[in-house]
mmCIF file with all atom_site columns, C-alpha atoms in Angstrom:
data_model
loop_
_atom_site.group_PDB
_atom_site.id
_atom_site.type_symbol
_atom_site.label_atom_id
_atom_site.label_alt_id
_atom_site.label_comp_id
_atom_site.label_asym_id
_atom_site.label_entity_id
_atom_site.label_seq_id
_atom_site.pdbx_PDB_ins_code
_atom_site.Cartn_x
_atom_site.Cartn_y
_atom_site.Cartn_z
_atom_site.occupancy
_atom_site.B_iso_or_equiv
_atom_site.pdbx_formal_charge
_atom_site.auth_seq_id
_atom_site.auth_comp_id
_atom_site.auth_asym_id
_atom_site.auth_atom_id
_atom_site.pdbx_PDB_model_num
ATOM 1   C CA . MET A 1 1   ? 93.459  108.398 106.425 1.00 0.00 ? 1   MET A CA 1
ATOM 2   C CA . PHE A 1 2   ? 96.327  107.504 108.780 1.00 0.00 ? 2   PHE A CA 1
ATOM 3   C CA . PHE A 1 3   ? 96.636  104.031 107.245 1.00 0.00 ? 3   PHE A CA 1
ATOM 4   C CA . LYS A 1 4   ? 96.797  105.524 103.748 1.00 0.00 ? 4   LYS A CA 1
ATOM 5   C CA . PHE A 1 5   ? 99.352  108.103 104.862 1.00 0.00 ? 5   PHE A CA 1
ATOM 6   C CA . ILE A 1 6   ? 101.614 105.493 106.466 1.00 0.00 ? 6   ILE A CA 1
ATOM 7   C CA . ARG A 1 7   ? 101.348 103.292 103.396 1.00 0.00 ? 7   ARG A CA 1
ATOM 8   C CA . VAL A 1 8   ? 102.504 106.158 101.156 1.00 0.00 ? 8   VAL A CA 1
ATOM 9   C CA . ILE A 1 9   ? 105.458 106.797 103.486 1.00 0.00 ? 9   ILE A CA 1
ATOM 10  C CA . ALA A 1 10  ? 106.328 103.083 103.645 1.00 0.00 ? 10  ALA A CA 1
ATOM 11  C CA . ARG A 1 11  ? 106.173 102.758 99.857  1.00 0.00 ? 11  ARG A CA 1
ATOM 12  C CA . ALA A 1 12  ? 108.524 105.723 99.432  1.00 0.00 ? 12  ALA A CA 1
ATOM 13  C CA . ILE A 1 13  ? 111.009 104.452 102.038 1.00 0.00 ? 13  ILE A CA 1
ATOM 14  C CA . LEU A 1 14  ? 111.132 100.938 100.583 1.00 0.00 ? 14  LEU A CA 1
ATOM 15  C CA . ALA A 1 15  ? 111.511 102.329 97.064  1.00 0.00 ? 15  ALA A CA 1
ATOM 16  C CA . VAL A 1 16  ? 114.589 104.247 98.191  1.00 0.00 ? 16  VAL A CA 1
ATOM 17  C CA . VAL A 1 17  ? 116.021 101.425 100.333 1.00 0.00 ? 17  VAL A CA 1
ATOM 18  C CA . ASN A 1 18  ? 115.367 98.571  97.910  1.00 0.00 ? 18  ASN A CA 1
ATOM 19  C CA . GLY A 1 19  ? 113.332 99.579  94.847  1.00 0.00 ? 19  GLY A CA 1
ATOM 20  C CA . ASN A 1 20  ? 113.152 96.003  93.564  1.00 0.00 ? 20  ASN A CA 1
ATOM 21  C CA . ALA A 1 21  ? 109.727 94.768  94.673  1.00 0.00 ? 21  ALA A CA 1
ATOM 22  C CA . HIS A 1 22  ? 107.502 92.617  92.478  1.00 0.00 ? 22  HIS A CA 1
ATOM 23  C CA . TYR A 1 23  ? 103.834 91.830  93.169  1.00 0.00 ? 23  TYR A CA 1
ATOM 24  C CA . GLN A 1 24  ? 102.396 88.809  91.378  1.00 0.00 ? 24  GLN A CA 1
ATOM 25  C CA . ASN A 1 25  ? 98.795  87.654  90.847  1.00 0.00 ? 25  ASN A CA 1
ATOM 26  C CA . GLN A 1 26  ? 97.210  90.827  92.219  1.00 0.00 ? 26  GLN A CA 1
ATOM 27  C CA . GLU A 1 27  ? 94.181  90.039  90.061  1.00 0.00 ? 27  GLU A CA 1
ATOM 28  C CA . LYS A 1 28  ? 93.444  87.107  92.398  1.00 0.00 ? 28  LYS A CA 1
ATOM 29  C CA . LEU A 1 29  ? 92.639  89.450  95.292  1.00 0.00 ? 29  LEU A CA 1
ATOM 30  C CA . PRO A 1 30  ? 88.836  89.362  95.709  1.00 0.00 ? 30  PRO A CA 1
ATOM 31  C CA . GLU A 1 31  ? 86.407  92.224  96.013  1.00 0.00 ? 31  GLU A CA 1
ATOM 32  C CA . GLY A 1 32  ? 85.164  92.966  99.514  1.00 0.00 ? 32  GLY A CA 1
ATOM 33  C CA . ASN A 1 33  ? 86.819  91.846  102.710 1.00 0.00 ? 33  ASN A CA 1
ATOM 34  C CA . TYR A 1 34  ? 89.120  88.882  103.093 1.00 0.00 ? 34  TYR A CA 1
ATOM 35  C CA . ILE A 1 35  ? 91.817  87.496  105.378 1.00 0.00 ? 35  ILE A CA 1
ATOM 36  C CA . LEU A 1 36  ? 95.255  87.830  103.809 1.00 0.00 ? 36  LEU A CA 1
ATOM 37  C CA . VAL A 1 37  ? 97.578  85.192  105.253 1.00 0.00 ? 37  VAL A CA 1
ATOM 38  C CA . ALA A 1 38  ? 101.231 84.299  104.767 1.00 0.00 ? 38  ALA A CA 1
ATOM 39  C CA . PRO A 1 39  ? 104.078 82.484  106.497 1.00 0.00 ? 39  PRO A CA 1
ATOM 40  C CA . HIS A 1 40  ? 105.901 85.041  108.661 1.00 0.00 ? 40  HIS A CA 1
ATOM 41  C CA . ARG A 1 41  ? 109.483 85.224  107.385 1.00 0.00 ? 41  ARG A CA 1
ATOM 42  C CA . THR A 1 42  ? 110.675 88.695  108.338 1.00 0.00 ? 42  THR A CA 1
ATOM 43  C CA . TRP A 1 43  ? 109.327 91.675  110.258 1.00 0.00 ? 43  TRP A CA 1
ATOM 44  C CA . TRP A 1 44  ? 108.733 93.738  107.085 1.00 0.00 ? 44  TRP A CA 1
ATOM 45  C CA . ASP A 1 45  ? 106.767 91.161  105.069 1.00 0.00 ? 45  ASP A CA 1
ATOM 46  C CA . PRO A 1 46  ? 103.394 92.537  106.330 1.00 0.00 ? 46  PRO A CA 1
ATOM 47  C CA . VAL A 1 47  ? 104.398 95.948  104.951 1.00 0.00 ? 47  VAL A CA 1
ATOM 48  C CA . TYR A 1 48  ? 105.013 94.477  101.515 1.00 0.00 ? 48  TYR A CA 1
ATOM 49  C CA . MET A 1 49  ? 101.757 92.512  101.723 1.00 0.00 ? 49  MET A CA 1
ATOM 50  C CA . ALA A 1 50  ? 99.775  95.675  102.472 1.00 0.00 ? 50  ALA A CA 1
ATOM 51  C CA . LEU A 1 51  ? 101.518 97.500  99.631  1.00 0.00 ? 51  LEU A CA 1
ATOM 52  C CA . GLY A 1 52  ? 100.834 94.694  97.183  1.00 0.00 ? 52  GLY A CA 1
ATOM 53  C CA . ALA A 1 53  ? 97.133  94.586  98.093  1.00 0.00 ? 53  ALA A CA 1
ATOM 54  C CA . SER A 1 54  ? 96.726  98.374  97.822  1.00 0.00 ? 54  SER A CA 1
ATOM 55  C CA . PRO A 1 55  ? 94.335  100.220 97.832  1.00 0.00 ? 55  PRO A CA 1
ATOM 56  C CA . LYS A 1 56  ? 92.717  97.750  100.232 1.00 0.00 ? 56  LYS A CA 1
ATOM 57  C CA . GLN A 1 57  ? 93.088  98.739  103.893 1.00 0.00 ? 57  GLN A CA 1
ATOM 58  C CA . PHE A 1 58  ? 93.740  96.170  106.609 1.00 0.00 ? 58  PHE A CA 1
ATOM 59  C CA . SER A 1 59  ? 93.656  95.526  110.315 1.00 0.00 ? 59  SER A CA 1
ATOM 60  C CA . PHE A 1 60  ? 96.070  93.127  111.964 1.00 0.00 ? 60  PHE A CA 1
ATOM 61  C CA . LEU A 1 61  ? 96.966  91.460  115.254 1.00 0.00 ? 61  LEU A CA 1
ATOM 62  C CA . ALA A 1 62  ? 99.994  92.584  117.262 1.00 0.00 ? 62  ALA A CA 1
ATOM 63  C CA . LYS A 1 63  ? 101.438 91.333  120.521 1.00 0.00 ? 63  LYS A CA 1
ATOM 64  C CA . ALA A 1 64  ? 100.133 93.221  123.551 1.00 0.00 ? 64  ALA A CA 1
ATOM 65  C CA . GLU A 1 65  ? 103.632 94.232  124.708 1.00 0.00 ? 65  GLU A CA 1
ATOM 66  C CA . LEU A 1 66  ? 103.923 96.636  121.783 1.00 0.00 ? 66  LEU A CA 1
ATOM 67  C CA . PHE A 1 67  ? 100.964 98.655  123.077 1.00 0.00 ? 67  PHE A CA 1
ATOM 68  C CA . LYS A 1 68  ? 102.754 99.552  126.314 1.00 0.00 ? 68  LYS A CA 1
ATOM 69  C CA . ASN A 1 69  ? 104.743 102.271 124.576 1.00 0.00 ? 69  ASN A CA 1
ATOM 70  C CA . PRO A 1 70  ? 102.383 105.276 124.205 1.00 0.00 ? 70  PRO A CA 1
ATOM 71  C CA . VAL A 1 71  ? 103.855 106.421 120.896 1.00 0.00 ? 71  VAL A CA 1
ATOM 72  C CA . LEU A 1 72  ? 103.803 102.950 119.393 1.00 0.00 ? 72  LEU A CA 1
ATOM 73  C CA . ARG A 1 73  ? 100.333 102.387 120.814 1.00 0.00 ? 73  ARG A CA 1
ATOM 74  C CA . PHE A 1 74  ? 99.050  105.505 119.036 1.00 0.00 ? 74  PHE A CA 1
ATOM 75  C CA . ILE A 1 75  ? 100.505 104.302 115.739 1.00 0.00 ? 75  ILE A CA 1
ATOM 76  C CA . LEU A 1 76  ? 99.208  100.746 116.118 1.00 0.00 ? 76  LEU A CA 1
ATOM 77  C CA . VAL A 1 77  ? 95.696  101.825 117.092 1.00 0.00 ? 77  VAL A CA 1
ATOM 78  C CA . HIS A 1 78  ? 95.495  104.156 114.092 1.00 0.00 ? 78  HIS A CA 1
ATOM 79  C CA . LEU A 1 79  ? 96.759  101.339 111.880 1.00 0.00 ? 79  LEU A CA 1
ATOM 80  C CA . ASN A 1 80  ? 93.767  99.245  113.021 1.00 0.00 ? 80  ASN A CA 1
ATOM 81  C CA . ALA A 1 81  ? 95.863  96.835  115.119 1.00 0.00 ? 81  ALA A CA 1
ATOM 82  C CA . PHE A 1 82  ? 94.383  94.584  117.808 1.00 0.00 ? 82  PHE A CA 1
ATOM 83  C CA . PRO A 1 83  ? 96.483  93.722  120.892 1.00 0.00 ? 83  PRO A CA 1
ATOM 84  C CA . VAL A 1 84  ? 96.988  90.027  121.571 1.00 0.00 ? 84  VAL A CA 1
ATOM 85  C CA . ASP A 1 85  ? 98.118  88.569  124.878 1.00 0.00 ? 85  ASP A CA 1
ATOM 86  C CA . ARG A 1 86  ? 100.025 85.519  123.689 1.00 0.00 ? 86  ARG A CA 1
ATOM 87  C CA . ASP A 1 87  ? 99.810  83.831  127.105 1.00 0.00 ? 87  ASP A CA 1
ATOM 88  C CA . LYS A 1 88  ? 96.077  84.487  127.604 1.00 0.00 ? 88  LYS A CA 1
ATOM 89  C CA . PRO A 1 89  ? 94.562  85.295  124.187 1.00 0.00 ? 89  PRO A CA 1
ATOM 90  C CA . GLY A 1 90  ? 90.917  85.480  125.302 1.00 0.00 ? 90  GLY A CA 1
ATOM 91  C CA . PRO A 1 91  ? 87.774  85.564  123.103 1.00 0.00 ? 91  PRO A CA 1
ATOM 92  C CA . SER A 1 92  ? 88.377  89.169  121.953 1.00 0.00 ? 92  SER A CA 1
ATOM 93  C CA . VAL A 1 93  ? 91.222  87.917  119.742 1.00 0.00 ? 93  VAL A CA 1
ATOM 94  C CA . VAL A 1 94  ? 88.526  86.390  117.540 1.00 0.00 ? 94  VAL A CA 1
ATOM 95  C CA . LYS A 1 95  ? 85.545  88.656  118.228 1.00 0.00 ? 95  LYS A CA 1
ATOM 96  C CA . ARG A 1 96  ? 87.195  91.983  117.387 1.00 0.00 ? 96  ARG A CA 1
ATOM 97  C CA . PRO A 1 97  ? 88.589  91.044  113.955 1.00 0.00 ? 97  PRO A CA 1
ATOM 98  C CA . VAL A 1 98  ? 85.366  89.215  113.078 1.00 0.00 ? 98  VAL A CA 1
ATOM 99  C CA . LYS A 1 99  ? 83.389  92.357  113.893 1.00 0.00 ? 99  LYS A CA 1
ATOM 100 C CA . MET A 1 100 ? 85.690  94.524  111.783 1.00 0.00 ? 100 MET A CA 1
ATOM 101 C CA . LEU A 1 101 ? 85.563  92.127  108.841 1.00 0.00 ? 101 LEU A CA 1
ATOM 102 C CA . LYS A 1 102 ? 81.762  92.081  108.934 1.00 0.00 ? 102 LYS A CA 1
ATOM 103 C CA . GLU A 1 103 ? 81.071  95.743  109.664 1.00 0.00 ? 103 GLU A CA 1
ATOM 104 C CA . SER A 1 104 ? 83.857  97.700  107.953 1.00 0.00 ? 104 SER A CA 1
ATOM 105 C CA . ASP A 1 105 ? 85.681  97.812  104.629 1.00 0.00 ? 105 ASP A CA 1
ATOM 106 C CA . LYS A 1 106 ? 88.971  96.667  106.166 1.00 0.00 ? 106 LYS A CA 1
ATOM 107 C CA . GLY A 1 107 ? 90.490  93.265  105.569 1.00 0.00 ? 107 GLY A CA 1
ATOM 108 C CA . LEU A 1 108 ? 92.698  91.378  107.999 1.00 0.00 ? 108 LEU A CA 1
ATOM 109 C CA . ILE A 1 109 ? 96.373  90.432  107.666 1.00 0.00 ? 109 ILE A CA 1
ATOM 110 C CA . MET A 1 110 ? 97.304  87.322  109.636 1.00 0.00 ? 110 MET A CA 1
ATOM 111 C CA . PHE A 1 111 ? 100.322 85.074  109.991 1.00 0.00 ? 111 PHE A CA 1
ATOM 112 C CA . PRO A 1 112 ? 98.836  81.698  110.978 1.00 0.00 ? 112 PRO A CA 1
ATOM 113 C CA . SER A 1 113 ? 102.130 80.514  112.417 1.00 0.00 ? 113 SER A CA 1
ATOM 114 C CA . GLY A 1 114 ? 102.010 83.432  114.862 1.00 0.00 ? 114 GLY A CA 1
ATOM 115 C CA . THR A 1 115 ? 105.782 83.853  114.747 1.00 0.00 ? 115 THR A CA 1
ATOM 116 C CA . ARG A 1 116 ? 108.657 84.067  112.288 1.00 0.00 ? 116 ARG A CA 1
ATOM 117 C CA . HIS A 1 117 ? 110.161 80.995  113.963 1.00 0.00 ? 117 HIS A CA 1
ATOM 118 C CA . SER A 1 118 ? 107.267 78.562  113.686 1.00 0.00 ? 118 SER A CA 1
ATOM 119 C CA . SER A 1 119 ? 105.677 76.604  110.847 1.00 0.00 ? 119 SER A CA 1
ATOM 120 C CA . GLU A 1 120 ? 102.677 75.370  112.849 1.00 0.00 ? 120 GLU A CA 1
ATOM 121 C CA . LEU A 1 121 ? 99.416  76.933  111.693 1.00 0.00 ? 121 LEU A CA 1
ATOM 122 C CA . LYS A 1 122 ? 97.030  78.156  114.353 1.00 0.00 ? 122 LYS A CA 1
ATOM 123 C CA . GLY A 1 123 ? 93.262  77.681  114.551 1.00 0.00 ? 123 GLY A CA 1
ATOM 124 C CA . GLY A 1 124 ? 92.437  81.384  115.003 1.00 0.00 ? 124 GLY A CA 1
ATOM 125 C CA . MET A 1 125 ? 92.580  82.037  111.278 1.00 0.00 ? 125 MET A CA 1
ATOM 126 C CA . ALA A 1 126 ? 90.073  79.273  110.577 1.00 0.00 ? 126 ALA A CA 1
ATOM 127 C CA . LEU A 1 127 ? 87.678  80.417  113.292 1.00 0.00 ? 127 LEU A CA 1
ATOM 128 C CA . ILE A 1 128 ? 87.787  84.069  112.192 1.00 0.00 ? 128 ILE A CA 1
ATOM 129 C CA . SER A 1 129 ? 87.128  83.039  108.592 1.00 0.00 ? 129 SER A CA 1
ATOM 130 C CA . ARG A 1 130 ? 84.269  80.769  109.642 1.00 0.00 ? 130 ARG A CA 1
ATOM 131 C CA . LEU A 1 131 ? 82.529  83.339  111.833 1.00 0.00 ? 131 LEU A CA 1
ATOM 132 C CA . SER A 1 132 ? 83.016  86.297  109.492 1.00 0.00 ? 132 SER A CA 1
ATOM 133 C CA . LYS A 1 133 ? 82.224  84.263  106.362 1.00 0.00 ? 133 LYS A CA 1
ATOM 134 C CA . LYS A 1 134 ? 85.219  85.839  104.628 1.00 0.00 ? 134 LYS A CA 1
ATOM 135 C CA . PRO A 1 135 ? 87.648  83.911  102.403 1.00 0.00 ? 135 PRO A CA 1
ATOM 136 C CA . ILE A 1 136 ? 91.269  83.205  103.237 1.00 0.00 ? 136 ILE A CA 1
ATOM 137 C CA . VAL A 1 137 ? 93.700  84.524  100.621 1.00 0.00 ? 137 VAL A CA 1
ATOM 138 C CA . PRO A 1 138 ? 97.167  82.936  100.735 1.00 0.00 ? 138 PRO A CA 1
ATOM 139 C CA . SER A 1 139 ? 100.332 84.835  99.881  1.00 0.00 ? 139 SER A CA 1
ATOM 140 C CA . VAL A 1 140 ? 104.064 84.320  100.293 1.00 0.00 ? 140 VAL A CA 1
ATOM 141 C CA . TYR A 1 141 ? 107.094 86.548  100.635 1.00 0.00 ? 141 TYR A CA 1
ATOM 142 C CA . GLN A 1 142 ? 110.398 85.649  99.045  1.00 0.00 ? 142 GLN A CA 1
ATOM 143 C CA . GLY A 1 143 ? 113.239 88.077  99.503  1.00 0.00 ? 143 GLY A CA 1
ATOM 144 C CA . PRO A 1 144 ? 115.836 89.327  101.950 1.00 0.00 ? 144 PRO A CA 1
ATOM 145 C CA . THR A 1 145 ? 115.422 88.316  105.558 1.00 0.00 ? 145 THR A CA 1
ATOM 146 C CA . LYS A 1 146 ? 118.266 90.531  106.770 1.00 0.00 ? 146 LYS A CA 1
ATOM 147 C CA . PHE A 1 147 ? 117.928 94.306  106.792 1.00 0.00 ? 147 PHE A CA 1
ATOM 148 C CA . SER A 1 148 ? 121.331 94.697  105.143 1.00 0.00 ? 148 SER A CA 1
ATOM 149 C CA . GLN A 1 149 ? 120.120 92.704  102.138 1.00 0.00 ? 149 GLN A CA 1
ATOM 150 C CA . LEU A 1 150 ? 117.386 95.236  101.446 1.00 0.00 ? 150 LEU A CA 1
ATOM 151 C CA . PHE A 1 151 ? 120.024 97.864  100.688 1.00 0.00 ? 151 PHE A CA 1
ATOM 152 C CA . LYS A 1 152 ? 121.619 95.548  98.137  1.00 0.00 ? 152 LYS A CA 1
ATOM 153 C CA . ARG A 1 153 ? 118.435 95.676  96.018  1.00 0.00 ? 153 ARG A CA 1
ATOM 154 C CA . THR A 1 154 ? 117.882 91.970  96.529  1.00 0.00 ? 154 THR A CA 1
ATOM 155 C CA . PRO A 1 155 ? 114.578 91.196  94.755  1.00 0.00 ? 155 PRO A CA 1
ATOM 156 C CA . VAL A 1 156 ? 111.433 91.107  96.886  1.00 0.00 ? 156 VAL A CA 1
ATOM 157 C CA . ILE A 1 157 ? 108.547 89.044  95.553  1.00 0.00 ? 157 ILE A CA 1
ATOM 158 C CA . ILE A 1 158 ? 105.028 88.878  96.966  1.00 0.00 ? 158 ILE A CA 1
ATOM 159 C CA . ARG A 1 159 ? 102.791 86.356  95.228  1.00 0.00 ? 159 ARG A CA 1
ATOM 160 C CA . PHE A 1 160 ? 99.063  86.050  95.906  1.00 0.00 ? 160 PHE A CA 1
ATOM 161 C CA . GLY A 1 161 ? 97.069  82.851  95.476  1.00 0.00 ? 161 GLY A CA 1
ATOM 162 C CA . ASP A 1 162 ? 93.474  81.844  94.851  1.00 0.00 ? 162 ASP A CA 1
ATOM 163 C CA . PRO A 1 163 ? 91.055  82.487  97.743  1.00 0.00 ? 163 PRO A CA 1
ATOM 164 C CA . ILE A 1 164 ? 90.513  79.443  99.955  1.00 0.00 ? 164 ILE A CA 1
ATOM 165 C CA . ASP A 1 165 ? 86.902  78.625  100.802 1.00 0.00 ? 165 ASP A CA 1
ATOM 166 C CA . ILE A 1 166 ? 86.490  76.601  103.986 1.00 0.00 ? 166 ILE A CA 1
ATOM 167 C CA . SER A 1 167 ? 82.692  76.791  104.167 1.00 0.00 ? 167 SER A CA 1
ATOM 168 C CA . ASP A 1 168 ? 82.457  73.072  103.366 1.00 0.00 ? 168 ASP A CA 1
ATOM 169 C CA . ILE A 1 169 ? 84.244  72.178  106.606 1.00 0.00 ? 169 ILE A CA 1
ATOM 170 C CA . LYS A 1 170 ? 81.339  71.705  108.982 1.00 0.00 ? 170 LYS A CA 1
ATOM 171 C CA . LYS A 1 171 ? 83.161  71.499  112.310 1.00 0.00 ? 171 LYS A CA 1
ATOM 172 C CA . MET A 1 172 ? 86.261  73.312  113.513 1.00 0.00 ? 172 MET A CA 1
ATOM 173 C CA . ASP A 1 173 ? 87.308  70.319  115.587 1.00 0.00 ? 173 ASP A CA 1
ATOM 174 C CA . LYS A 1 174 ? 90.724  68.670  115.407 1.00 0.00 ? 174 LYS A CA 1
ATOM 175 C CA . ALA A 1 175 ? 89.974  67.111  112.031 1.00 0.00 ? 175 ALA A CA 1
ATOM 176 C CA . GLY A 1 176 ? 88.462  70.312  110.641 1.00 0.00 ? 176 GLY A CA 1
ATOM 177 C CA . LEU A 1 177 ? 91.403  72.466  111.729 1.00 0.00 ? 177 LEU A CA 1
ATOM 178 C CA . ALA A 1 178 ? 93.812  69.927  110.279 1.00 0.00 ? 178 ALA A CA 1
ATOM 179 C CA . GLU A 1 179 ? 92.053  70.197  106.922 1.00 0.00 ? 179 GLU A CA 1
ATOM 180 C CA . VAL A 1 180 ? 92.236  74.007  106.989 1.00 0.00 ? 180 VAL A CA 1
ATOM 181 C CA . GLU A 1 181 ? 95.925  73.770  107.813 1.00 0.00 ? 181 GLU A CA 1
ATOM 182 C CA . ARG A 1 182 ? 96.458  71.314  104.962 1.00 0.00 ? 182 ARG A CA 1
ATOM 183 C CA . ARG A 1 183 ? 94.794  73.627  102.435 1.00 0.00 ? 183 ARG A CA 1
ATOM 184 C CA . VAL A 1 184 ? 96.583  76.762  103.585 1.00 0.00 ? 184 VAL A CA 1
ATOM 185 C CA . GLN A 1 185 ? 100.011 75.146  103.878 1.00 0.00 ? 185 GLN A CA 1
ATOM 186 C CA . GLY A 1 186 ? 99.485  73.545  100.480 1.00 0.00 ? 186 GLY A CA 1
ATOM 187 C CA . ALA A 1 187 ? 98.743  76.968  99.003  1.00 0.00 ? 187 ALA A CA 1
ATOM 188 C CA . PHE A 1 188 ? 101.902 78.408  100.595 1.00 0.00 ? 188 PHE A CA 1
ATOM 189 C CA . ASP A 1 189 ? 104.004 75.565  99.193  1.00 0.00 ? 189 ASP A CA 1
ATOM 190 C CA . GLN A 1 190 ? 102.495 75.964  95.725  1.00 0.00 ? 190 GLN A CA 1
ATOM 191 C CA . LEU A 1 191 ? 103.120 79.730  95.648  1.00 0.00 ? 191 LEU A CA 1
ATOM 192 C CA . ASP A 1 192 ? 106.723 79.245  96.742  1.00 0.00 ? 192 ASP A CA 1
ATOM 193 C CA . GLN A 1 193 ? 107.206 76.683  93.987  1.00 0.00 ? 193 GLN A CA 1
ATOM 194 C CA . GLU A 1 194 ? 105.663 78.977  91.380  1.00 0.00 ? 194 GLU A CA 1
ATOM 195 C CA . ILE A 1 195 ? 108.109 81.756  92.254  1.00 0.00 ? 195 ILE A CA 1
ATOM 196 C CA . ASN A 1 196 ? 111.180 79.576  92.588  1.00 0.00 ? 196 ASN A CA 1
ATOM 197 C CA . PRO A 1 197 ? 111.092 75.745  92.597  1.00 0.00 ? 197 PRO A CA 1
ATOM 198 C CA . ASN A 1 198 ? 114.414 75.694  94.457  1.00 0.00 ? 198 ASN A CA 1
ATOM 199 C CA . TYR A 1 199 ? 113.358 78.095  97.212  1.00 0.00 ? 199 TYR A CA 1
ATOM 200 C CA . LYS A 1 200 ? 113.581 76.886  100.784 1.00 0.00 ? 200 LYS A CA 1
ATOM 201 C CA . TYR A 1 201 ? 112.997 79.116  103.778 1.00 0.00 ? 201 TYR A CA 1
ATOM 202 C CA . VAL A 1 202 ? 115.120 78.250  106.792 1.00 0.00 ? 202 VAL A CA 1
ATOM 203 C CA . ALA A 1 203 ? 113.708 79.648  110.033 1.00 0.00 ? 203 ALA A CA 1
ATOM 204 C CA . LYS A 1 204 ? 116.154 81.088  112.500 1.00 0.00 ? 204 LYS A CA 1
ATOM 205 C CA . GLU A 1 205 ? 116.191 79.436  115.891 1.00 0.00 ? 205 GLU A CA 1
ATOM 206 C CA . LYS A 1 206 ? 115.162 81.548  118.827 1.00 0.00 ? 206 LYS A CA 1
ATOM 207 C CA . ARG A 1 207 ? 118.008 82.453  121.123 1.00 0.00 ? 207 ARG A CA 1
#
């Protein structure tokens, strides 16, 4: 109920702030659970992803530091978030989302790059998909990356792609992970091209 409530609030706030969101290919979202992935381009793109995939509910991974604040911890826990220690991830980073994907009706939102400033895909997505036997659904966000641009009604576009089946990849070794990365990155590139052939995301450098 808390997830649904927050989503209603978020939809209302974004409608007032921007009101120019477009969700494409929603019919490609599969029945049942899946892992919704995208390149991380701004801190509000997961909000738009969850809105575009509504009424599906999701869990997601969040850095452990965010859970130190008791108020934020309460919100994150009730939004089905899992804490991740980026220095020492541990097996629970995979086990907990796999368990939720297999035993609940909640999907998982992941950003394989792990950061807004990186384009390198991580192996956790592949392992979670393999163990849970759930498909990977690619999506991309194109829109404002600065908060001020949201108020200018700059268009926001979320486009979903065809589910990616990796069940044919027998081993998640270096070669297997490279093939998963190739398929997922290829899907991201294709979706970006379908929205705008001239689009190019430029990541900001970390200070």
